[in-house]
Amino acid sequence: MSGPTGGTDAADPPEHGATGALTVVGTGIDVTTQLTPGAQAAIEAADEVMYIVADPVAALRIEALNPNARSLDSLYGAGKDRHGTYDEMAEAFLEPARKGLRSCAVLYGHPGVFGLPAHVAVQRARAEGISARMLPAVSALDCLFADLGIDPGSTGLHCYEATHFQRRRPAIDVDATLVLLQPGMIGELGGEPTPAVAGRFRQLVEQLSDVYSEAREAVLYTASPYPAARPAVLRFPLGAPEPPTPDLAATLCIPGS
């Protein structure tokens, strides 16, 4: 079994008398077009549903599918360490299953992409002999490939969390596409961004301009959660004197060459 930050195994371990079950699903980015039939069925069939979503339309959709659905947003707190919050979420996902109920955890996008609480909950459930599964869903990265016309198979792909990339400075192939996730939370330990993000992002852009060149194009991309709205796409050279500040949902991409 992998650690909490890794993936989850495809198969459940044998059950040991447990009657409860945990299913983890994602809404996709646009819940109106990307919520899969499998995810919808899991939400409808659950005894208890807990959700963490960024879009009020997604929350309304989940609650319409199951009147027992409730948000876990209250677990976030100003200045509260994110990892403590994630552990509380994982335990909340597990609690109904431990009581013999069918529990469904619903996360925004793909539940396993920046879904540490989901991975932890699935791993703990299986370790306790509780049936657990995670269903795939559309992530912001999938939307980025479609909206920006990028095929990662053409040039290769590097994908990192922005804070990890800035701190670890991994070696990269400058001809491959680089995707940095959550630049709007770079360097943050709490659940909300602070004004310091803008300065850290400028430092990140300077770091990238040293690796690539000041003329290399970068893209700040934010997928749209609504079918009638277009994604936000801000293109700028890495040498820009005042690069844009990423919002909370943005992804930074340097397309391959």
mmCIF file of C-alpha atoms in Angstrom:
data_model
loop_
_atom_site.group_PDB
_atom_site.id
_atom_site.type_symbol
_atom_site.label_atom_id
_atom_site.label_comp_id
_atom_site.label_asym_id
_atom_site.label_seq_id
_atom_site.Cartn_x
_atom_site.Cartn_y
_atom_site.Cartn_z
ATOM 1 C CA MET A 1 0.000 0.000 0.000
ATOM 2 C CA SER A 2 1.337 3.422 -0.900
ATOM 3 C CA GLY A 3 1.718 6.301 1.567
ATOM 4 C CA PRO A 4 -0.889 9.014 2.126
ATOM 5 C CA THR A 5 0.453 11.159 -0.712
ATOM 6 C CA GLY A 6 0.482 8.320 -3.214
ATOM 7 C CA GLY A 7 -2.252 6.673 -5.245
ATOM 8 C CA THR A 8 -4.715 4.014 -4.155
ATOM 9 C CA ASP A 9 -4.647 0.406 -5.279
ATOM 10 C CA ALA A 10 -7.191 -0.640 -7.878
ATOM 11 C CA ALA A 11 -8.482 -3.662 -5.940
ATOM 12 C CA ASP A 12 -10.049 -3.798 -2.498
ATOM 13 C CA PRO A 13 -8.530 -6.112 0.127
ATOM 14 C CA PRO A 14 -10.751 -8.908 1.441
ATOM 15 C CA GLU A 15 -13.450 -7.688 3.776
ATOM 16 C CA HIS A 16 -13.437 -8.872 7.394
ATOM 17 C CA GLY A 17 -17.089 -8.686 8.331
ATOM 18 C CA ALA A 18 -17.453 -4.997 7.486
ATOM 19 C CA THR A 19 -20.840 -4.109 6.025
ATOM 20 C CA GLY A 20 -20.213 -0.428 5.424
ATOM 21 C CA ALA A 21 -18.589 0.904 2.274
ATOM 22 C CA LEU A 22 -16.885 4.073 1.077
ATOM 23 C CA THR A 23 -17.100 5.426 -2.462
ATOM 24 C CA VAL A 24 -15.130 8.526 -3.444
ATOM 25 C CA VAL A 25 -16.231 10.428 -6.553
ATOM 26 C CA GLY A 26 -15.524 13.718 -8.312
ATOM 27 C CA THR A 27 -17.873 16.249 -9.857
ATOM 28 C CA GLY A 28 -15.538 17.191 -12.686
ATOM 29 C CA ILE A 29 -14.969 20.907 -13.210
ATOM 30 C CA ASP A 30 -18.374 21.549 -14.812
ATOM 31 C CA VAL A 31 -20.840 19.445 -12.834
ATOM 32 C CA THR A 32 -23.601 19.967 -15.403
ATOM 33 C CA THR A 33 -21.696 18.132 -18.144
ATOM 34 C CA GLN A 34 -18.908 16.207 -16.396
ATOM 35 C CA LEU A 35 -20.570 14.385 -13.491
ATOM 36 C CA THR A 36 -20.405 10.765 -14.647
ATOM 37 C CA PRO A 37 -23.300 8.297 -14.422
ATOM 38 C CA GLY A 38 -21.232 6.192 -12.025
ATOM 39 C CA ALA A 39 -20.613 9.124 -9.701
ATOM 40 C CA GLN A 40 -24.267 10.142 -9.818
ATOM 41 C CA ALA A 41 -25.380 6.602 -8.973
ATOM 42 C CA ALA A 42 -22.967 6.448 -6.028
ATOM 43 C CA ILE A 43 -24.291 9.741 -4.634
ATOM 44 C CA GLU A 44 -27.911 8.645 -4.997
ATOM 45 C CA ALA A 45 -27.318 5.231 -3.387
ATOM 46 C CA ALA A 46 -25.356 6.469 -0.363
ATOM 47 C CA ASP A 47 -26.748 6.616 3.150
ATOM 48 C CA GLU A 48 -24.591 9.656 3.859
ATOM 49 C CA VAL A 49 -22.869 12.043 1.436
ATOM 50 C CA MET A 50 -20.147 14.544 2.338
ATOM 51 C CA TYR A 51 -18.842 17.001 -0.202
ATOM 52 C CA ILE A 52 -16.042 19.516 -0.727
ATOM 53 C CA VAL A 53 -16.665 21.569 -3.859
ATOM 54 C CA ALA A 54 -15.692 25.026 -5.073
ATOM 55 C CA ASP A 55 -18.854 25.730 -7.042
ATOM 56 C CA PRO A 56 -22.323 26.461 -5.571
ATOM 57 C CA VAL A 57 -23.965 24.848 -8.599
ATOM 58 C CA ALA A 58 -22.124 21.617 -7.805
ATOM 59 C CA ALA A 59 -23.309 21.794 -4.193
ATOM 60 C CA LEU A 60 -26.920 22.228 -5.302
ATOM 61 C CA ARG A 61 -26.600 19.318 -7.725
ATOM 62 C CA ILE A 62 -25.218 17.000 -5.034
ATOM 63 C CA GLU A 63 -27.941 17.959 -2.560
ATOM 64 C CA ALA A 64 -30.601 17.403 -5.224
ATOM 65 C CA LEU A 65 -29.287 13.881 -5.812
ATOM 66 C CA ASN A 66 -29.197 13.004 -2.121
ATOM 67 C CA PRO A 67 -30.982 14.972 0.625
ATOM 68 C CA ASN A 68 -28.542 13.544 3.186
ATOM 69 C CA ALA A 69 -25.621 15.399 1.593
ATOM 70 C CA ARG A 70 -23.685 17.889 3.693
ATOM 71 C CA SER A 71 -20.730 20.181 3.092
ATOM 72 C CA LEU A 72 -17.434 19.831 4.968
ATOM 73 C CA ASP A 73 -16.380 23.420 4.236
ATOM 74 C CA SER A 74 -16.757 24.236 7.934
ATOM 75 C CA LEU A 75 -13.623 22.185 8.634
ATOM 76 C CA TYR A 76 -11.514 24.874 6.965
ATOM 77 C CA GLY A 77 -10.339 27.692 9.220
ATOM 78 C CA ALA A 78 -8.218 30.822 8.901
ATOM 79 C CA GLY A 79 -4.632 30.004 9.796
ATOM 80 C CA LYS A 80 -5.460 26.320 10.292
ATOM 81 C CA ASP A 81 -2.906 23.848 8.969
ATOM 82 C CA ARG A 82 -4.235 22.210 5.827
ATOM 83 C CA HIS A 83 -2.967 18.743 6.725
ATOM 84 C CA GLY A 84 -4.894 18.771 9.984
ATOM 85 C CA THR A 85 -8.008 19.742 8.054
ATOM 86 C CA TYR A 86 -7.411 16.984 5.505
ATOM 87 C CA ASP A 87 -7.154 14.390 8.283
ATOM 88 C CA GLU A 88 -10.462 15.575 9.740
ATOM 89 C CA MET A 89 -12.059 15.268 6.303
ATOM 90 C CA ALA A 90 -10.746 11.736 5.830
ATOM 91 C CA GLU A 91 -12.193 10.734 9.195
ATOM 92 C CA ALA A 92 -15.532 12.341 8.300
ATOM 93 C CA PHE A 93 -15.640 10.320 5.064
ATOM 94 C CA LEU A 94 -14.957 7.122 7.011
ATOM 95 C CA GLU A 95 -17.296 7.598 9.965
ATOM 96 C CA PRO A 96 -20.518 6.373 8.272
ATOM 97 C CA ALA A 97 -18.767 3.357 6.733
ATOM 98 C CA ARG A 98 -17.420 2.366 10.144
ATOM 99 C CA LYS A 99 -21.040 2.324 11.346
ATOM 100 C CA GLY A 100 -22.029 -0.066 8.560
ATOM 101 C CA LEU A 101 -23.462 2.608 6.250
ATOM 102 C CA ARG A 102 -22.769 3.425 2.609
ATOM 103 C CA SER A 103 -20.653 6.580 2.644
ATOM 104 C CA CYS A 104 -19.983 8.724 -0.416
ATOM 105 C CA ALA A 105 -17.332 11.448 -0.484
ATOM 106 C CA VAL A 106 -17.662 13.979 -3.298
ATOM 107 C CA LEU A 107 -14.765 16.235 -4.277
ATOM 108 C CA TYR A 108 -14.390 18.924 -6.922
ATOM 109 C CA GLY A 109 -12.687 17.868 -10.156
ATOM 110 C CA HIS A 110 -10.959 14.480 -9.937
ATOM 111 C CA PRO A 111 -11.108 13.186 -6.346
ATOM 112 C CA GLY A 112 -7.562 11.839 -6.525
ATOM 113 C CA VAL A 113 -5.898 14.958 -7.954
ATOM 114 C CA PHE A 114 -5.031 17.195 -5.009
ATOM 115 C CA GLY A 115 -7.410 14.942 -3.105
ATOM 116 C CA LEU A 116 -5.264 13.901 -0.152
ATOM 117 C CA PRO A 117 -8.294 13.391 2.159
ATOM 118 C CA ALA A 118 -9.784 10.995 -0.385
ATOM 119 C CA HIS A 119 -6.621 8.906 -0.721
ATOM 120 C CA VAL A 120 -6.151 8.777 3.052
ATOM 121 C CA ALA A 121 -9.774 7.746 3.609
ATOM 122 C CA VAL A 122 -9.610 4.961 1.012
ATOM 123 C CA GLN A 123 -6.354 3.619 2.427
ATOM 124 C CA ARG A 124 -7.622 3.672 6.009
ATOM 125 C CA ALA A 125 -10.894 2.027 5.006
ATOM 126 C CA ARG A 126 -9.122 -0.835 3.269
ATOM 127 C CA ALA A 127 -6.732 -1.266 6.186
ATOM 128 C CA GLU A 128 -9.798 -1.663 8.424
ATOM 129 C CA GLY A 129 -11.431 -4.195 6.113
ATOM 130 C CA ILE A 130 -14.011 -1.753 4.777
ATOM 131 C CA SER A 131 -14.819 -1.879 1.070
ATOM 132 C CA ALA A 132 -13.571 1.316 -0.592
ATOM 133 C CA ARG A 133 -13.224 2.559 -4.137
ATOM 134 C CA MET A 134 -12.393 5.784 -5.958
ATOM 135 C CA LEU A 135 -14.033 6.652 -9.268
ATOM 136 C CA PRO A 136 -12.122 8.793 -11.798
ATOM 137 C CA ALA A 137 -13.395 12.175 -12.958
ATOM 138 C CA VAL A 138 -12.449 15.159 -15.125
ATOM 139 C CA SER A 139 -9.700 17.316 -13.586
ATOM 140 C CA ALA A 140 -8.499 20.836 -14.371
ATOM 141 C CA LEU A 141 -5.549 19.244 -16.163
ATOM 142 C CA ASP A 142 -7.896 17.423 -18.548
ATOM 143 C CA CYS A 143 -9.684 20.703 -19.272
ATOM 144 C CA LEU A 144 -6.347 22.445 -19.856
ATOM 145 C CA PHE A 145 -5.333 19.925 -22.521
ATOM 146 C CA ALA A 146 -8.649 20.438 -24.318
ATOM 147 C CA ASP A 147 -8.853 24.233 -24.033
ATOM 148 C CA LEU A 148 -5.194 24.981 -24.861
ATOM 149 C CA GLY A 149 -4.899 22.298 -27.532
ATOM 150 C CA ILE A 150 -1.994 20.525 -25.833
ATOM 151 C CA ASP A 151 -1.235 16.847 -26.413
ATOM 152 C CA PRO A 152 1.196 15.696 -23.699
ATOM 153 C CA GLY A 153 2.114 12.758 -25.906
ATOM 154 C CA SER A 154 3.686 15.091 -28.469
ATOM 155 C CA THR A 155 6.351 16.765 -26.335
ATOM 156 C CA GLY A 156 6.173 15.015 -22.974
ATOM 157 C CA LEU A 157 4.854 16.422 -19.724
ATOM 158 C CA HIS A 158 6.195 17.605 -16.375
ATOM 159 C CA CYS A 159 3.515 18.163 -13.737
ATOM 160 C CA TYR A 160 4.226 19.446 -10.229
ATOM 161 C CA GLU A 161 2.534 21.253 -7.388
ATOM 162 C CA ALA A 162 3.856 24.831 -7.564
ATOM 163 C CA THR A 163 5.227 24.985 -4.011
ATOM 164 C CA HIS A 164 6.996 21.643 -4.435
ATOM 165 C CA PHE A 165 8.535 22.816 -7.705
ATOM 166 C CA GLN A 166 9.766 26.104 -6.272
ATOM 167 C CA ARG A 167 11.336 24.448 -3.242
ATOM 168 C CA ARG A 168 12.782 21.306 -4.847
ATOM 169 C CA ARG A 169 13.787 22.785 -8.229
ATOM 170 C CA PRO A 170 13.614 19.477 -10.126
ATOM 171 C CA ALA A 171 15.440 19.083 -13.429
ATOM 172 C CA ILE A 172 13.105 19.545 -16.395
ATOM 173 C CA ASP A 173 13.172 19.072 -20.157
ATOM 174 C CA VAL A 174 12.558 22.571 -21.540
ATOM 175 C CA ASP A 175 11.051 21.103 -24.722
ATOM 176 C CA ALA A 176 8.303 19.328 -22.756
ATOM 177 C CA THR A 177 5.119 20.916 -21.457
ATOM 178 C CA LEU A 178 5.388 22.048 -17.839
ATOM 179 C CA VAL A 179 2.266 22.267 -15.679
ATOM 180 C CA LEU A 180 2.405 23.734 -12.173
ATOM 181 C CA LEU A 181 -0.715 23.178 -10.113
ATOM 182 C CA GLN A 182 -2.078 25.526 -7.460
ATOM 183 C CA PRO A 183 0.211 28.527 -8.087
ATOM 184 C CA GLY A 184 -2.441 30.602 -6.326
ATOM 185 C CA MET A 185 -1.528 28.818 -3.078
ATOM 186 C CA ILE A 186 2.245 28.830 -3.518
ATOM 187 C CA GLY A 187 4.018 28.671 -0.179
ATOM 188 C CA GLU A 188 0.787 28.631 1.829
ATOM 189 C CA LEU A 189 0.212 26.161 4.672
ATOM 190 C CA GLY A 190 -3.300 27.279 5.605
ATOM 191 C CA GLY A 191 -6.502 26.833 3.661
ATOM 192 C CA GLU A 192 -6.668 30.364 2.242
ATOM 193 C CA PRO A 193 -4.164 32.391 0.165
ATOM 194 C CA THR A 194 -2.468 35.461 1.661
ATOM 195 C CA PRO A 195 -1.079 38.613 -0.038
ATOM 196 C CA ALA A 196 2.369 36.972 0.052
ATOM 197 C CA VAL A 197 1.332 34.713 -2.842
ATOM 198 C CA ALA A 198 1.892 37.485 -5.420
ATOM 199 C CA GLY A 199 5.534 37.941 -4.401
ATOM 200 C CA ARG A 200 6.188 34.211 -4.300
ATOM 201 C CA PHE A 201 4.657 33.828 -7.746
ATOM 202 C CA ARG A 202 6.942 36.542 -9.147
ATOM 203 C CA GLN A 203 9.907 34.642 -7.697
ATOM 204 C CA LEU A 204 8.645 31.472 -9.356
ATOM 205 C CA VAL A 205 8.375 33.219 -12.728
ATOM 206 C CA GLU A 206 11.928 34.551 -12.335
ATOM 207 C CA GLN A 207 13.113 31.038 -11.519
ATOM 208 C CA LEU A 208 11.429 29.735 -14.670
ATOM 209 C CA SER A 209 12.899 32.506 -16.845
ATOM 210 C CA ASP A 210 16.370 31.354 -15.745
ATOM 211 C CA VAL A 211 15.560 27.811 -16.885
ATOM 212 C CA TYR A 212 13.836 28.731 -20.134
ATOM 213 C CA SER A 213 14.251 32.290 -21.441
ATOM 214 C CA GLU A 214 12.534 35.595 -20.794
ATOM 215 C CA ALA A 215 10.792 35.313 -24.164
ATOM 216 C CA ARG A 216 9.238 31.888 -23.468
ATOM 217 C CA GLU A 217 5.456 32.069 -23.248
ATOM 218 C CA ALA A 218 3.650 31.025 -20.087
ATOM 219 C CA VAL A 219 -0.091 30.621 -19.606
ATOM 220 C CA LEU A 220 -2.182 31.138 -16.492
ATOM 221 C CA TYR A 221 -5.213 28.966 -17.098
ATOM 222 C CA THR A 222 -8.446 28.616 -15.142
ATOM 223 C CA ALA A 223 -11.034 26.106 -16.330
ATOM 224 C CA SER A 224 -14.638 27.273 -16.471
ATOM 225 C CA PRO A 225 -17.144 25.514 -14.192
ATOM 226 C CA TYR A 226 -20.034 26.557 -16.434
ATOM 227 C CA PRO A 227 -20.781 25.299 -19.977
ATOM 228 C CA ALA A 228 -21.681 28.752 -21.344
ATOM 229 C CA ALA A 229 -18.540 30.459 -20.003
ATOM 230 C CA ARG A 230 -15.086 30.369 -21.521
ATOM 231 C CA PRO A 231 -11.959 29.491 -19.544
ATOM 232 C CA ALA A 232 -9.664 32.268 -18.350
ATOM 233 C CA VAL A 233 -6.441 32.223 -20.385
ATOM 234 C CA LEU A 234 -3.713 34.793 -19.621
ATOM 235 C CA ARG A 235 -0.607 34.535 -21.789
ATOM 236 C CA PHE A 236 2.594 36.352 -20.846
ATOM 237 C CA PRO A 237 6.360 36.077 -21.439
ATOM 238 C CA LEU A 238 8.417 34.815 -18.518
ATOM 239 C CA GLY A 239 10.374 38.057 -18.699
ATOM 240 C CA ALA A 240 7.291 40.212 -18.086
ATOM 241 C CA PRO A 241 8.150 42.917 -15.511
ATOM 242 C CA GLU A 242 4.775 42.448 -13.792
ATOM 243 C CA PRO A 243 3.420 38.938 -14.327
ATOM 244 C CA PRO A 244 -0.266 38.405 -13.511
ATOM 245 C CA THR A 245 -1.221 37.138 -10.070
ATOM 246 C CA PRO A 246 -2.846 33.690 -10.144
ATOM 247 C CA ASP A 247 -6.268 33.181 -8.641
ATOM 248 C CA LEU A 248 -7.038 30.241 -6.387
ATOM 249 C CA ALA A 249 -8.216 27.969 -9.212
ATOM 250 C CA ALA A 250 -5.468 28.834 -11.720
ATOM 251 C CA THR A 251 -2.900 26.474 -13.244
ATOM 252 C CA LEU A 252 0.407 27.660 -14.704
ATOM 253 C CA CYS A 253 1.432 26.072 -17.984
ATOM 254 C CA ILE A 254 4.500 26.469 -20.182
ATOM 255 C CA PRO A 255 3.596 24.720 -23.447
ATOM 256 C CA GLY A 256 6.172 22.410 -24.981
ATOM 257 C CA SER A 257 8.096 23.331 -28.073
#
